[in-house]
Amino acid sequence: MIEYRNVQINYGNFTAIEKLSLTIEEGEFFTFLGPSGCGKTTLLRSLVGFISPASGEILVDGKVINNEPVEKRGIGIVFQSYALFPSMNVFENLAFGLRVKKLPEAEIRRQVYRIAGKVAISEDQLSRNVSELSGGQQQRVALARAIVLEPRILCLDEPLSNLDAKLRVDLRGELKRLQKELGITTLYVTHDQEEALTLSDRIAVFNHGTIEQVGTPYEIYSHSATEFVCDFIGDINRLGPGILAAINAKEKRRFDTGREAFIRLEGIETHPGEHLDILLEAKVLEAEYYGALTKYTFEAAGEKIKSIEKSRGTTVCKAGDKVPLYLDSRAIMQF
Ligand SMILES: Nc1ncnc2c1ncn2[C@@H]1O[C@H](COP(=O)(O)OP(=O)(O)O)[C@@H](O)[C@H]1O
Ligand SMILES: [Mg+2]
């Protein structure tokens, strides 16, 4: 278990992390999510030992590790840039840490082959120079190099950011499977909402050196605690006074028309359905057809509102159509 207690981290006069407390459970896949510059890497590096907090404590398994040297902490790290040893072949990159530990040669070979198998590095690739590998293969090697040392904690800082979209999704799936198989407590840093939602057991959403919300992907997305979280984690509609007044009048509800409310695109449909308890009249302004999905922009009560729907073959709406809009009132968030 990892615990940050009132941790503050400064760079000179600038406070990058402000009195932050957080607990990460044994075996969890835990993600630090937030926009660039909000302090994710800083907090991760303080656990690894590259940065010391100005105040507060970092504990692992109940023991304060603030003053423990990096190499004693038993933490594996993978960065966005692969940071492999360019002059060594893949085998030697993987064997490096084991050699430092002075393991017998036969044991080193056994462990390197075992890990290579786990991350789909072929025997042929083991003898290649790392510079001959593609980005995705290099990142596999970086991951293997971290886990071959059997760390008690694995820290991954934007490990997929340098890869192209398709590979990112493939490696994401492999990473998740591997983490579950090995059961290593994993801290994952990303600015990518989709990565955070698909990979994590829990997510902490960062904003300017503080945490706005900690929760499961479902909680973060469907029960966002703050406007920042709601907006950062997915597409939303901002419902202004016009629509809120129309909802209040028709449905006898009590949303505060003095403040914006929010609803996700999929919380709005042009067909009635279970839980869709609010009905508004609308006009289609724009229909973007994506095949499986159609994205609509409507006008209702003088405001623009968007939805995303599964396309239903013959019933795709066109610009200018008058349509009913059904909303799930439970999906409306107001902070
Ligand atoms: N070595 C440093 N010296 C001074 N400021 C830094 C340093 N590293 C990071 N920062 C600042 O600290 C803040 C948090 O940075 P960082 O932890 O890298 O954010 P993230 O990983 O979320 O993008 C940023 O404002 C960044 O400019
Ligand atoms: Mg970073």
Coordinates of C-alpha atoms in Angstrom, one line a residue, residues 142-318:
A142 CA 11.4 -0.8 -21.4
L143 CA 8.4 -2.5 -19.7
A144 CA 10.2 -5.8 -19.6
R145 CA 13.3 -4.2 -18.2
A146 CA 11.3 -2.7 -15.4
I147 CA 9.3 -5.9 -14.4
V148 CA 12.2 -8.3 -14.7
L149 CA 13.5 -7.0 -11.4
E150 CA 10.2 -7.9 -9.8
P151 CA 9.5 -4.5 -8.3
R152 CA 6.9 -4.2 -5.6
I153 CA 5.5 -1.1 -7.4
L154 CA 5.5 -0.2 -11.1
C155 CA 5.5 3.5 -12.2
L156 CA 4.5 4.3 -15.8
D157 CA 4.7 7.9 -16.9
E158 CA 2.9 8.4 -20.2
P159 CA 4.4 5.1 -21.6
L160 CA 2.2 5.0 -24.7
S161 CA 2.2 8.7 -25.6
N162 CA 4.9 8.4 -28.3
L163 CA 3.2 5.6 -30.1
D164 CA 0.7 5.8 -33.0
A165 CA -3.0 5.4 -32.2
K166 CA -3.5 1.8 -33.2
L167 CA -0.4 0.5 -31.4
R168 CA -1.4 2.6 -28.3
V169 CA -4.7 0.7 -28.1
D170 CA -3.0 -2.7 -28.6
L171 CA -0.3 -2.1 -26.0
R172 CA -2.9 -0.7 -23.6
G173 CA -4.7 -4.0 -23.7
E174 CA -1.5 -6.0 -23.2
L175 CA -0.4 -3.8 -20.3
K176 CA -3.7 -4.3 -18.5
R177 CA -3.6 -8.1 -18.9
L178 CA 0.1 -8.2 -17.8
Q179 CA -0.6 -6.0 -14.7
K180 CA -3.5 -8.3 -13.7
E181 CA -1.4 -11.4 -14.2
L182 CA 1.6 -10.1 -12.2
G183 CA -0.6 -8.3 -9.6
I184 CA 2.0 -5.4 -9.2
T185 CA 0.7 -2.2 -7.7
T186 CA 0.8 0.1 -10.6
L187 CA 0.9 3.9 -10.8
Y188 CA 0.1 5.2 -14.3
V189 CA 0.4 8.8 -15.5
T190 CA -1.6 10.0 -18.5
H191 CA -3.4 13.1 -19.9
D192 CA -5.5 10.7 -22.0
Q193 CA -9.0 10.2 -20.6
E194 CA -9.7 7.1 -22.6
E195 CA -6.5 5.4 -21.4
A196 CA -7.4 6.3 -17.8
L197 CA -11.0 5.0 -18.2
T198 CA -10.0 1.7 -19.9
L199 CA -7.0 0.8 -17.8
S200 CA -7.6 1.9 -14.2
D201 CA -9.1 0.4 -11.1
R202 CA -9.2 3.9 -9.8
I203 CA -8.3 7.4 -11.1
A204 CA -7.2 10.6 -9.4
V205 CA -8.0 13.6 -11.5
F206 CA -5.4 16.4 -11.0
N207 CA -5.8 20.1 -11.5
H208 CA -3.1 22.6 -10.7
G209 CA -1.2 20.5 -8.1
T210 CA -4.3 19.3 -6.3
I211 CA -6.6 16.3 -6.7
E212 CA -10.2 17.1 -7.7
Q213 CA -11.6 13.6 -7.4
V214 CA -10.6 10.0 -6.7
G215 CA -12.8 7.2 -7.9
T216 CA -13.4 4.3 -10.2
P217 CA -13.7 5.1 -13.9
Y218 CA -17.5 4.8 -13.6
E219 CA -17.6 7.2 -10.6
I220 CA -15.3 9.7 -12.3
Y221 CA -17.3 9.7 -15.6
S222 CA -20.9 9.3 -14.4
H223 CA -20.7 11.0 -11.0
S224 CA -18.1 13.7 -11.6
A225 CA -17.5 15.6 -8.3
T226 CA -16.6 18.9 -9.9
E227 CA -17.1 20.8 -13.2
F228 CA -13.4 20.5 -14.0
V229 CA -13.6 16.7 -13.7
C230 CA -16.9 16.5 -15.7
D231 CA -15.4 18.6 -18.5
F232 CA -12.0 16.9 -18.6
I233 CA -13.2 13.3 -18.6
G234 CA -15.6 13.4 -21.6
D235 CA -17.8 15.4 -23.9
I236 CA -20.5 17.4 -22.2
N237 CA -23.4 19.7 -23.0
R238 CA -23.6 22.9 -20.9
L239 CA -27.2 23.5 -20.2
G240 CA -27.9 27.2 -19.7
P241 CA -30.9 29.1 -18.2
G242 CA -33.1 28.6 -21.3
I243 CA -33.1 24.8 -21.2
L244 CA -33.0 24.5 -17.4
A245 CA -36.1 26.8 -17.2
A246 CA -37.8 24.7 -19.9
I247 CA -37.0 21.5 -18.0
N248 CA -38.2 23.0 -14.7
A249 CA -41.5 24.3 -16.2
K250 CA -42.4 21.1 -18.0
E251 CA -41.2 18.5 -15.6
K252 CA -41.7 20.4 -12.4
R253 CA -38.1 19.9 -11.5
R254 CA -35.8 22.3 -9.6
F255 CA -32.5 22.9 -11.3
D256 CA -30.9 26.2 -10.4
T257 CA -31.3 28.3 -13.5
G258 CA -28.6 30.7 -12.2
R259 CA -25.9 28.2 -12.8
E260 CA -25.0 25.9 -15.7
A261 CA -25.8 22.2 -15.5
F262 CA -24.1 19.5 -17.5
I263 CA -25.2 16.4 -19.4
R264 CA -23.1 14.0 -21.4
L265 CA -23.9 13.6 -25.1
E266 CA -25.2 10.0 -24.6
G267 CA -27.7 11.2 -22.0
I268 CA -29.9 12.7 -24.7
E269 CA -31.9 10.8 -27.3
T270 CA -34.4 11.4 -30.0
H271 CA -36.4 8.3 -29.1
P272 CA -38.2 7.6 -25.9
G273 CA -36.7 5.0 -23.6
E274 CA -36.3 3.8 -20.0
H275 CA -35.2 6.6 -17.6
L276 CA -35.6 9.3 -20.3
D277 CA -38.0 11.3 -18.2
I278 CA -37.5 14.8 -19.7
L279 CA -39.0 15.8 -23.0
L280 CA -38.0 18.9 -25.0
E281 CA -38.9 20.1 -28.5
A282 CA -35.9 20.6 -30.7
K283 CA -34.7 21.3 -34.2
V284 CA -31.8 19.6 -35.8
L285 CA -29.1 22.1 -36.7
E286 CA -26.5 19.6 -37.8
A287 CA -26.2 15.8 -38.3
E288 CA -22.8 14.2 -38.6
Y289 CA -23.1 10.6 -39.8
Y290 CA -20.2 8.3 -38.7
G291 CA -21.8 5.0 -39.8
A292 CA -22.4 3.3 -36.5
L293 CA -23.0 6.6 -34.7
T294 CA -24.5 9.9 -35.6
K295 CA -23.6 13.1 -33.8
Y296 CA -26.4 15.7 -33.7
T297 CA -26.5 19.4 -32.8
F298 CA -30.0 20.6 -31.9
E299 CA -31.5 23.8 -30.9
A300 CA -33.9 23.6 -27.9
A301 CA -35.2 26.5 -25.8
G302 CA -32.9 28.9 -27.6
E303 CA -29.7 26.9 -26.8
K304 CA -27.5 24.4 -28.6
I305 CA -27.4 20.9 -27.4
K306 CA -25.6 17.9 -28.7
S307 CA -26.2 14.2 -28.7
I308 CA -24.5 11.0 -30.0
E309 CA -26.8 8.2 -31.0
K310 CA -26.5 4.7 -32.5
S311 CA -27.6 5.2 -36.1
R312 CA -30.9 3.4 -36.7
G313 CA -30.7 2.8 -40.4
T314 CA -33.7 4.5 -41.9
T315 CA -34.4 7.0 -39.1
V316 CA -31.4 9.3 -39.3
C317 CA -32.5 12.9 -38.8
K318 CA -31.5 15.7 -41.1

